[in-house]
Coordinates of C-alpha atoms in Angstrom, one line a residue:
M135 CA 0.0 0.0 0.0
R136 CA 1.6 3.0 0.8
A137 CA 4.6 5.8 0.3
K138 CA 6.5 6.5 3.5
R139 CA 8.6 9.3 5.0
L140 CA 12.1 10.7 4.7
A141 CA 14.4 12.9 6.7
A142 CA 17.8 14.7 7.2
A143 CA 19.1 18.1 5.9
A144 CA 16.5 20.9 5.9
V145 CA 19.0 23.1 4.0
A146 CA 19.2 20.8 1.1
G147 CA 15.4 20.7 0.8
L148 CA 15.1 24.5 1.1
T149 CA 17.8 25.0 -1.6
A150 CA 16.0 22.7 -4.0
M151 CA 12.8 24.6 -3.5
S152 CA 14.6 28.0 -3.9
L153 CA 15.9 26.7 -7.2
L154 CA 12.4 25.5 -8.2
A155 CA 10.8 28.8 -7.3
A156 CA 13.4 30.7 -9.3
C157 CA 12.7 28.4 -12.4
S158 CA 9.0 28.9 -12.1
G159 CA 9.1 32.6 -11.8
E160 CA 6.6 32.4 -8.9
S161 CA 7.0 32.7 -5.1
P162 CA 6.8 29.3 -3.5
N163 CA 4.3 30.8 -1.1
S164 CA 1.9 31.7 -4.0
N165 CA -1.5 29.9 -3.9
N166 CA -3.2 32.1 -6.6
N167 CA -5.3 33.5 -3.7
R168 CA -5.3 37.1 -4.9
A169 CA -8.5 38.8 -4.2
G170 CA -9.8 35.9 -2.2
S171 CA -9.7 33.4 -5.2
T172 CA -8.2 30.3 -3.6
T173 CA -7.6 27.9 -6.5
V174 CA -4.4 25.9 -5.8
L175 CA -3.8 23.2 -3.2
K176 CA -0.1 22.6 -2.5
V177 CA 0.6 19.0 -1.5
G178 CA 4.1 17.8 -0.3
M179 CA 5.8 14.5 0.3
P180 CA 9.4 14.1 1.6
N181 CA 10.4 11.6 -0.9
G182 CA 13.2 13.3 -2.8
P183 CA 13.5 13.8 -6.6
Q184 CA 11.1 11.7 -8.6
T185 CA 11.5 9.7 -11.8
E186 CA 8.5 10.2 -14.1
N187 CA 6.1 7.3 -13.9
H188 CA 2.3 7.7 -13.9
N189 CA 1.6 4.0 -13.9
P190 CA -1.3 3.7 -11.4
F191 CA -0.7 0.1 -10.5
L192 CA 3.0 0.5 -9.4
G193 CA 3.6 1.2 -5.8
S194 CA 7.1 2.5 -6.7
S195 CA 5.9 5.0 -9.3
S196 CA 6.0 8.8 -8.9
G197 CA 2.2 8.7 -8.9
A198 CA 2.1 6.5 -5.9
S199 CA 5.0 8.1 -4.1
L200 CA 3.4 11.5 -4.1
G201 CA -0.3 10.2 -4.3
Y202 CA -1.5 12.0 -7.4
R203 CA -2.4 8.7 -9.1
W204 CA -5.7 8.8 -7.1
Q205 CA -6.7 12.2 -8.4
I206 CA -6.5 10.8 -12.0
Y207 CA -7.6 7.2 -11.5
E208 CA -10.4 6.1 -9.3
P209 CA -11.5 2.9 -7.6
L210 CA -14.9 1.4 -7.6
V211 CA -15.8 2.0 -4.0
M212 CA -14.5 4.2 -1.2
T213 CA -13.9 2.2 2.1
N214 CA -12.6 4.0 5.2
A215 CA -9.6 2.3 6.8
I216 CA -9.9 4.3 10.0
R217 CA -13.6 3.5 10.3
P218 CA -13.8 0.0 8.7
A219 CA -17.2 -0.7 10.2
D220 CA -18.7 2.3 8.3
P221 CA -20.7 1.7 5.1
A222 CA -18.6 2.1 2.1
K223 CA -19.3 5.0 -0.4
P224 CA -20.4 4.0 -3.9
W225 CA -17.9 5.5 -6.4
L226 CA -17.4 4.1 -9.9
A227 CA -19.6 1.3 -8.8
T228 CA -23.0 2.1 -7.4
K229 CA -23.7 -1.4 -6.1
W230 CA -21.8 -4.5 -5.1
E231 CA -23.2 -7.8 -4.1
W232 CA -21.2 -10.7 -2.7
T233 CA -22.6 -14.3 -3.0
D234 CA -21.4 -17.9 -2.8
G235 CA -19.7 -17.4 0.5
Y236 CA -17.6 -14.4 -0.9
K237 CA -16.6 -16.3 -3.9
A238 CA -18.5 -14.2 -6.4
V239 CA -19.3 -10.5 -6.6
A240 CA -21.7 -8.5 -9.0
L241 CA -20.6 -4.9 -9.6
T242 CA -23.1 -2.4 -10.9
I243 CA -21.1 0.2 -12.8
R244 CA -22.0 3.9 -12.7
D245 CA -23.6 5.4 -15.8
G246 CA -22.6 8.8 -17.1
V247 CA -18.9 8.7 -16.4
T248 CA -16.3 9.7 -19.0
W249 CA -12.5 9.3 -19.3
S250 CA -10.6 12.5 -19.3
D251 CA -10.2 12.1 -23.1
G252 CA -14.0 12.3 -23.5
K253 CA -14.6 8.6 -24.2
P254 CA -17.3 6.9 -22.1
F255 CA -16.4 4.7 -19.1
S256 CA -18.2 1.4 -19.0
A257 CA -18.4 -2.0 -17.5
E258 CA -16.1 -3.2 -20.3
D259 CA -13.3 -1.0 -18.9
V260 CA -13.8 -2.5 -15.4
A261 CA -13.8 -6.1 -16.6
F262 CA -10.6 -5.2 -18.7
T263 CA -8.9 -3.7 -15.6
F264 CA -9.5 -6.9 -13.6
E265 CA -8.4 -9.1 -16.5
L266 CA -5.2 -7.1 -16.6
I267 CA -4.7 -7.7 -12.9
K268 CA -5.4 -11.4 -13.3
K269 CA -3.1 -11.8 -16.3
H270 CA -0.1 -9.9 -14.8
E271 CA 1.0 -11.4 -11.5
G272 CA 3.1 -8.3 -10.8
L273 CA 0.0 -6.2 -10.7
N274 CA -1.9 -8.6 -8.3
G275 CA -0.3 -7.4 -5.0
A276 CA -3.0 -9.1 -2.9
A277 CA -2.6 -12.5 -4.8
V278 CA -6.4 -12.5 -5.4
P279 CA -7.4 -15.7 -7.2
Y280 CA -9.5 -14.2 -9.9
G281 CA -11.7 -16.6 -11.9
D282 CA -14.3 -15.7 -14.6
I283 CA -14.8 -12.1 -15.3
T284 CA -17.9 -11.3 -17.5
V285 CA -20.1 -8.4 -18.4
A286 CA -23.9 -8.1 -18.6
G287 CA -25.0 -4.6 -19.5
N288 CA -23.7 -2.3 -16.8
V289 CA -22.9 -5.2 -14.4
V290 CA -19.5 -7.0 -14.0
N291 CA -19.7 -10.4 -12.6
M292 CA -16.5 -11.9 -11.1
T293 CA -15.9 -15.3 -9.5
F294 CA -12.9 -16.2 -7.4
G295 CA -11.0 -19.4 -6.6
S296 CA -11.6 -19.0 -2.9
P297 CA -13.6 -16.8 -0.5
Q298 CA -12.6 -13.1 -0.6
F299 CA -13.9 -12.1 2.8
V300 CA -10.5 -10.6 3.7
N301 CA -9.8 -9.0 0.3
Q302 CA -13.2 -7.1 -0.1
A303 CA -11.6 -3.6 0.5
K304 CA -8.5 -4.5 -1.7
I305 CA -10.7 -5.4 -4.6
L306 CA -13.2 -2.6 -4.3
N307 CA -11.0 0.2 -3.0
S308 CA -7.4 -0.2 -4.0
I309 CA -7.5 -1.0 -7.7
P310 CA -7.5 2.0 -10.1
M311 CA -9.7 1.6 -13.1
V312 CA -8.0 2.1 -16.4
P313 CA -9.4 2.6 -20.0
K314 CA -9.5 -0.4 -22.3
H315 CA -9.0 1.7 -25.3
I316 CA -5.6 2.8 -24.2
W317 CA -4.3 0.0 -22.0
S318 CA -5.1 -2.7 -24.4
G319 CA -2.3 -1.3 -26.6
I320 CA 0.3 -1.2 -23.7
A321 CA 2.8 -4.0 -24.3
D322 CA 3.9 -4.5 -20.6
P323 CA 1.6 -2.8 -18.0
T324 CA 4.0 -3.9 -15.3
T325 CA 6.7 -1.6 -16.6
D326 CA 5.1 1.1 -18.8
I327 CA 5.4 4.6 -17.3
N328 CA 2.0 5.7 -18.7
K329 CA 3.4 9.0 -20.1
N330 CA -0.1 10.5 -20.8
P331 CA -2.4 9.3 -18.1
V332 CA -6.1 9.1 -18.9
G333 CA -8.5 8.5 -16.0
T334 CA -12.0 9.1 -14.7
G335 CA -10.7 11.3 -11.8
P336 CA -11.4 15.0 -11.4
F337 CA -7.8 16.0 -12.5
T338 CA -5.4 15.5 -15.4
L339 CA -1.7 15.8 -15.6
K340 CA -0.4 19.3 -16.6
S341 CA 3.4 19.0 -16.0
F342 CA 6.1 16.9 -14.4
T343 CA 9.5 17.7 -13.0
P344 CA 11.6 15.6 -10.5
Q345 CA 10.6 18.2 -7.9
T346 CA 7.0 19.2 -8.8
T347 CA 4.1 17.5 -10.5
T348 CA 1.0 19.7 -11.4
L349 CA -2.5 18.5 -12.0
V350 CA -5.4 20.6 -13.2
A351 CA -9.1 20.1 -12.9
R352 CA -10.8 18.8 -16.0
D353 CA -14.1 19.4 -17.7
G354 CA -16.7 16.7 -17.6
Y355 CA -16.1 15.1 -14.3
W356 CA -19.0 12.9 -13.2
Q357 CA -19.3 14.5 -9.8
D358 CA -19.6 18.2 -8.8
P359 CA -16.3 19.8 -9.9
P360 CA -13.7 20.3 -7.2
A361 CA -13.2 23.7 -5.7
V362 CA -9.5 23.0 -6.0
K363 CA -8.6 23.9 -9.6
E364 CA -4.9 23.0 -9.4
L365 CA -3.0 20.5 -7.4
R366 CA 0.8 21.0 -7.0
Y367 CA 2.7 18.0 -5.7
T368 CA 6.2 18.9 -4.5
S369 CA 8.6 16.2 -3.5
Y370 CA 10.9 17.7 -0.7
T371 CA 14.3 16.3 0.0
D372 CA 13.4 15.0 3.5
N373 CA 11.2 15.2 6.6
N374 CA 12.8 18.4 7.8
A375 CA 12.4 20.3 4.5
Q376 CA 8.8 19.0 4.3
T377 CA 8.0 20.2 7.8
T378 CA 9.5 23.7 7.2
A379 CA 7.3 23.9 4.1
L380 CA 4.2 23.1 6.1
A381 CA 5.2 25.6 8.8
N382 CA 5.8 28.5 6.4
G383 CA 2.9 27.8 4.1
E384 CA 4.8 26.4 1.1
A385 CA 2.9 23.1 1.5
E386 CA -0.6 22.6 2.8
W387 CA -1.0 18.8 3.0
S388 CA 1.4 16.0 3.7
F389 CA 2.0 12.7 5.4
V390 CA 5.3 13.3 7.2
F391 CA 7.0 12.4 10.4
I392 CA 7.6 15.6 12.4
P393 CA 9.9 15.4 15.3
N394 CA 8.8 17.7 18.2
Y395 CA 5.7 18.4 16.0
K396 CA 4.0 20.9 18.4
A397 CA 7.0 23.3 18.6
V398 CA 8.2 23.1 15.0
Y399 CA 4.9 23.0 13.3
V400 CA 1.6 23.3 15.3
D401 CA 2.8 26.2 17.5
K402 CA 3.9 28.2 14.5
N403 CA 0.2 28.7 13.6
P404 CA -2.0 26.9 16.2
E405 CA -5.2 28.1 14.5
H406 CA -4.5 26.5 11.2
N407 CA -1.5 24.0 11.4
K408 CA -3.1 20.6 12.1
V409 CA -1.9 17.1 12.7
W410 CA -4.3 14.2 12.7
P411 CA -2.7 10.8 13.4
A412 CA -5.6 8.5 12.6
S413 CA -4.7 4.9 13.6
V414 CA -5.4 1.8 11.6
L415 CA -5.1 -1.9 12.2
G416 CA -1.5 -2.2 10.8
I417 CA 2.0 -2.2 12.3
H418 CA 5.6 -1.2 11.8
G419 CA 8.6 -3.2 12.9
L420 CA 11.8 -4.9 12.0
Y421 CA 11.6 -7.4 9.3
I422 CA 14.3 -10.0 9.4
N423 CA 15.5 -12.0 6.4
T424 CA 14.9 -15.5 7.6
T425 CA 16.8 -17.0 4.7
K426 CA 20.1 -15.7 6.1
K427 CA 21.9 -17.7 8.7
P428 CA 21.9 -17.5 11.7
F429 CA 18.7 -15.4 11.5
D430 CA 16.9 -18.5 10.2
N431 CA 16.9 -19.6 13.8
P432 CA 13.8 -18.5 15.7
A433 CA 15.7 -18.6 19.1
L434 CA 17.8 -15.6 17.7
R435 CA 14.9 -13.8 16.5
R436 CA 13.1 -14.2 19.8
A437 CA 16.1 -13.0 21.7
M438 CA 16.3 -9.9 19.4
N439 CA 12.7 -9.2 20.2
M440 CA 13.4 -9.5 23.9
V441 CA 16.0 -6.7 23.9
I442 CA 14.5 -4.2 21.5
N443 CA 13.0 -1.3 23.5
R444 CA 9.7 -0.4 21.8
N445 CA 9.0 2.5 24.2
D446 CA 12.4 4.1 23.5
I447 CA 11.6 3.8 19.8
F448 CA 8.1 5.4 20.3
V449 CA 9.3 8.3 22.4
Q450 CA 12.6 9.0 20.7
A451 CA 12.0 8.0 17.1
E452 CA 8.3 8.6 16.8
A453 CA 8.0 11.7 18.8
A454 CA 5.5 9.9 21.1
Y455 CA 2.6 10.3 18.5
F456 CA 3.3 9.0 15.1
H457 CA 3.3 5.2 15.5
P458 CA 1.8 4.3 18.9
E459 CA 3.7 1.6 20.8
V460 CA 2.6 -2.0 20.2
T461 CA 2.7 -3.6 23.7
S462 CA 1.0 -7.0 23.1
V463 CA 3.4 -9.9 22.6
T464 CA 1.1 -10.9 19.6
G465 CA 2.0 -7.7 17.7
I466 CA -1.7 -6.7 17.5
P467 CA -2.2 -3.1 18.3
T468 CA -4.5 -2.3 21.2
P469 CA -7.1 -1.2 22.0
A470 CA -8.2 -1.6 18.3
G471 CA -7.3 -5.2 18.2
E472 CA -7.9 -6.2 21.8
S473 CA -10.9 -8.4 20.8
F474 CA -8.7 -10.6 18.5
I475 CA -6.0 -11.4 21.1
A476 CA -6.0 -15.2 21.9
P477 CA -6.8 -16.2 25.5
E478 CA -3.3 -17.5 26.1
F479 CA -1.8 -14.2 25.3
K480 CA -4.3 -11.9 27.0
G481 CA -2.5 -9.3 29.1
Q482 CA 1.0 -10.6 28.0
L483 CA 2.9 -7.5 27.3
H484 CA 6.3 -7.1 25.7
K485 CA 9.1 -6.3 28.2
V486 CA 12.8 -5.9 27.8
D487 CA 14.7 -8.8 29.2
V488 CA 18.4 -8.9 28.4
E489 CA 19.3 -11.8 30.7
G490 CA 16.3 -13.8 29.5
A491 CA 17.5 -13.2 25.9
K492 CA 21.0 -14.5 26.8
R493 CA 19.5 -17.6 28.3
E494 CA 17.4 -18.1 25.2
L495 CA 20.5 -17.9 23.0
T496 CA 22.8 -20.2 25.0
A497 CA 20.0 -22.8 25.2
A498 CA 19.9 -22.7 21.4
G499 CA 23.7 -23.3 21.0
F500 CA 24.9 -19.7 20.8
T501 CA 27.9 -18.7 22.8
F502 CA 29.4 -15.4 24.1
D503 CA 33.0 -14.6 23.6
G504 CA 33.4 -11.6 25.8
N505 CA 31.0 -9.0 24.3
T506 CA 30.6 -11.0 21.0
L507 CA 27.8 -13.3 20.2
K508 CA 28.8 -16.4 18.2
D509 CA 26.4 -18.6 16.3
P510 CA 26.4 -22.4 16.8
T511 CA 29.2 -22.7 14.1
G512 CA 31.4 -20.3 16.1
K513 CA 30.9 -17.3 13.7
P514 CA 30.4 -13.8 15.2
V515 CA 26.8 -12.6 14.6
T516 CA 26.7 -9.4 12.6
L517 CA 23.7 -7.6 11.1
T518 CA 23.1 -4.7 8.6
L519 CA 20.1 -2.7 9.4
T520 CA 18.8 -0.6 6.4
D521 CA 16.2 2.0 5.5
P522 CA 16.2 5.0 3.2
A523 CA 18.6 7.8 4.3
G524 CA 15.9 10.5 4.6
W525 CA 13.4 8.5 6.7
S526 CA 14.5 10.1 10.0
D527 CA 12.1 8.2 12.3
Y528 CA 13.1 4.8 10.8
I529 CA 16.9 5.7 10.9
T530 CA 16.5 6.7 14.5
S531 CA 14.7 3.5 15.2
L532 CA 17.5 1.5 13.6
E533 CA 20.1 3.3 15.7
I534 CA 18.1 2.4 18.9
V535 CA 17.9 -1.2 17.6
K536 CA 21.6 -1.3 16.9
D537 CA 22.4 -0.2 20.6
N538 CA 19.8 -2.7 21.9
L539 CA 21.3 -5.7 20.0
S540 CA 24.8 -4.8 21.3
Q541 CA 23.5 -5.9 24.7
I542 CA 23.4 -9.5 23.4
G543 CA 26.7 -9.2 21.5
I544 CA 25.3 -8.6 18.0
A545 CA 27.4 -6.2 16.0
A546 CA 25.0 -4.2 13.9
T547 CA 25.6 -1.4 11.4
V548 CA 23.1 1.0 9.9
D549 CA 22.9 1.4 6.1
K550 CA 21.2 4.6 5.0
A551 CA 20.1 3.6 1.6
N552 CA 18.7 5.3 -1.5
Q553 CA 14.9 5.1 -1.5
D554 CA 14.5 3.4 -4.9
A555 CA 17.2 1.0 -4.2
W556 CA 15.8 0.2 -0.8
F557 CA 12.4 -0.6 -2.2
Q558 CA 13.9 -2.9 -4.8
A559 CA 16.3 -4.7 -2.2
V560 CA 13.4 -5.3 0.3
E561 CA 11.0 -6.6 -2.4
E562 CA 13.8 -8.9 -3.8
G563 CA 15.0 -10.1 -0.3
N564 CA 18.4 -8.6 -0.6
F565 CA 18.7 -7.3 3.0
D566 CA 19.5 -8.5 6.5
A567 CA 16.9 -6.4 8.5
T568 CA 14.8 -3.4 7.9
F569 CA 12.1 -1.3 9.4
R570 CA 8.9 -1.4 7.3
W571 CA 5.2 -1.4 7.6
T572 CA 2.5 -4.1 7.1
N573 CA -0.8 -3.9 5.3
G574 CA -3.7 -2.9 7.4
G575 CA -7.3 -4.0 7.4
T576 CA -10.4 -4.6 9.5
T577 CA -8.8 -7.6 11.3
P578 CA -5.2 -8.6 12.2
Y579 CA -5.3 -10.9 9.2
D580 CA -3.7 -8.3 7.0
I581 CA -0.8 -7.9 9.5
Y582 CA 0.1 -11.5 9.7
Q583 CA -0.5 -12.1 6.0
T584 CA 2.0 -9.4 5.1
I585 CA 4.6 -11.0 7.4
M586 CA 3.9 -14.8 7.1
D587 CA 1.9 -15.7 4.0
G588 CA 3.6 -18.4 2.0
A589 CA 1.4 -17.5 -0.9
L590 CA 3.5 -14.3 -1.2
L591 CA 6.8 -16.2 -0.8
K592 CA 9.3 -15.5 -3.6
P593 CA 12.8 -16.7 -4.2
I594 CA 15.6 -14.3 -3.4
G595 CA 15.9 -11.9 -6.4
T596 CA 12.3 -12.1 -7.4
P597 CA 10.1 -9.1 -6.2
A598 CA 7.5 -10.0 -3.6
A599 CA 4.4 -8.2 -2.7
G600 CA 4.7 -9.2 0.9
N601 CA 6.5 -11.7 3.2
F602 CA 9.6 -9.7 2.6
G603 CA 11.5 -11.7 5.2
R604 CA 10.9 -14.9 3.3
F605 CA 9.3 -16.6 6.2
D606 CA 8.5 -20.2 5.1
S607 CA 5.9 -21.7 7.5
P608 CA 3.3 -24.0 5.9
E609 CA 1.4 -23.9 9.2
A610 CA 1.1 -20.1 9.1
T611 CA 0.1 -20.2 5.4
A612 CA -2.6 -22.8 6.2
A613 CA -3.9 -20.7 9.1
L614 CA -4.1 -17.6 6.9
A615 CA -6.0 -19.6 4.3
A616 CA -8.3 -21.0 7.1
F617 CA -9.1 -17.6 8.3
A618 CA -9.8 -16.3 4.8
N619 CA -12.0 -19.3 3.9
A620 CA -13.7 -19.7 7.2
A621 CA -17.5 -20.1 7.1
D622 CA -18.1 -18.5 10.5
D623 CA -16.6 -16.4 13.1
A624 CA -15.7 -19.4 15.3
A625 CA -13.5 -20.9 12.6
R626 CA -11.9 -17.5 12.0
T627 CA -11.2 -17.2 15.7
T628 CA -9.4 -20.6 15.8
A629 CA -7.3 -19.6 12.8
M630 CA -6.4 -16.3 14.3
N631 CA -5.3 -17.9 17.6
T632 CA -3.1 -20.2 15.6
L633 CA -1.4 -17.3 13.8
Q634 CA -0.7 -15.5 17.0
K635 CA 0.9 -18.5 18.5
I636 CA 3.2 -19.0 15.4
F637 CA 4.1 -15.3 15.5
V638 CA 5.0 -15.3 19.1
E639 CA 7.1 -18.5 18.9
Q640 CA 8.7 -17.8 15.5
M641 CA 9.0 -14.1 15.6
P642 CA 9.5 -13.6 11.8
M643 CA 9.2 -9.8 12.3
I644 CA 9.6 -7.7 15.4
P645 CA 6.6 -5.4 16.0
V646 CA 7.3 -2.0 17.4
G647 CA 4.5 0.5 16.5
A648 CA 1.0 0.8 15.2
D649 CA 0.4 2.4 11.8
N650 CA -1.7 5.6 11.1
A651 CA -3.3 6.9 7.9
G652 CA -3.5 10.4 9.2
G653 CA -1.8 13.5 7.9
A654 CA -0.7 17.1 8.5
Y655 CA -2.6 19.9 6.8
V656 CA -3.1 23.7 6.9
T657 CA -6.5 25.2 7.1
T658 CA -5.5 28.8 6.1
N659 CA -6.7 28.5 2.6
W660 CA -8.8 25.2 2.6
V661 CA -11.4 23.8 5.0
G662 CA -13.3 20.5 5.0
W663 CA -10.5 18.2 6.1
P664 CA -11.2 15.0 7.9
D665 CA -10.6 15.1 11.7
D666 CA -11.9 13.6 14.9
A667 CA -15.2 15.3 14.5
N668 CA -15.7 14.2 11.0
P669 CA -13.5 11.2 10.2
Y670 CA -14.9 10.6 6.7
A671 CA -11.6 9.4 5.2
P672 CA -8.0 8.9 6.1
A673 CA -6.1 12.2 5.8
Q674 CA -3.1 10.8 4.0
P675 CA -2.5 12.2 0.5
T676 CA -1.3 8.8 -0.9
Q677 CA -4.4 6.8 -0.1
P678 CA -7.3 6.1 -2.6
N679 CA -9.6 8.4 -0.4
A680 CA -7.3 11.4 -1.2
V681 CA -9.7 12.3 -4.1
D682 CA -12.6 12.2 -1.7
V683 CA -10.7 14.6 0.6
V684 CA -10.0 17.0 -2.2
L685 CA -13.6 16.9 -3.3
N686 CA -14.7 17.9 0.2
L687 CA -12.4 20.9 0.4
K688 CA -13.8 24.5 0.1
P689 CA -11.9 27.8 0.2
A690 CA -11.6 29.2 3.7
N691 CA -12.5 32.6 2.5
A692 CA -15.6 31.6 0.6

């Protein structure tokens, strides 16, 4: 799912923006708000210079990194990850009906919608999009077992090889619809950069540079036209530069980690500078490459978990707000996931236990040579911890982990990677350990599936859509399938309890913090943002709901 944060030198980011402003001939603070005419919304992400790629299916594209793909391309339905029990909003589909135990769905497609090139949008386009996903494994990130896909008038009927109870939101909310008349001519949809994107959304591409992508509102959109007439997505060098831009009005919307957020951002303009960290049922933590010795040994992974100080990471790396500490030994965030925790783990909280970790290691054949841990073959245990250089909270987290692991004799180093190289290395399994997020959903299934699903297991060197640590557990894979295919809640509970036991005993990933789909935004020029009083959508500009947020915005001076 989603584009994450960066950090480091604010000066570099501000220099880049100064150059951009000089080239554009316009002040970076300009919002075309002369005489009360607010028309431009300035969105920022701290992801560094971008390479042009408007392919809406690729999580590594510039469209995904900055979030603008969802202003051009739209899903069938809007589900709300922060309020998963709320009814979903009809979007390009007006109705959806699941039958046959979630092994079939009938989608009624909205009439009167056009693509931005003026051609009509139809059920044929929807069926084509799903056929595209079905045909190209690289586009099917959720590994959905698509079966027959047929069209009857304005209804698309789809069958699946197994029940899709756990994938409902992924199918309805996370797949951008694309036009058949264009994409049928694309040779390889898994690599094409989609130079001239055509979608059903309210905006079209105006211009692209590595620093700024500009979209403009189009004619003929099927809903009321947005009050926002131009979207400017700027990719700042790092978290500090992005935060500075928010504080001084150069940017008005972002998803960015802000250390000391009250002092450096909110207090600069308390009336208008807002942070809304809306939590979801997903987690962040340390993925361990289980194919690399000695980290294929669960005793070593359990010992690592026993010395990593989650509270230090929450307070020091996450500014005590961004990713709430996960305290349950199961890795399930509470209180949101409290009802899912198995009876045997109720009330069991993670605690730091260095001596206990040492006993765990020696019992498994590890030895200590002074302050050096040696594996059962006598080789010193070393580890490279990696994350993108600019992701300040993750880099700080890794430094804390490095210090924690030294207490049990593990010599760790921190590698500050290039973002694109990091994404590729993690997906291909070419890493030792890394901080990363999981998918989120309405149950902990998505957390465990991201970490442990054998259906997502790929050989080293082959990109994977999940199970980045290459954890190979037929028992976990079977329990995940049992949960997904369960006929009732009792069967799902049994499968969920099994998954928790495997996770606690095998520790394929060390959980640290809960995820959030919130954002930082400025209300000086635009109002109508989601918040605690009106949580109609996540406030993250890279989520599918971002188009819903923009459509809800109105000029503050109207």
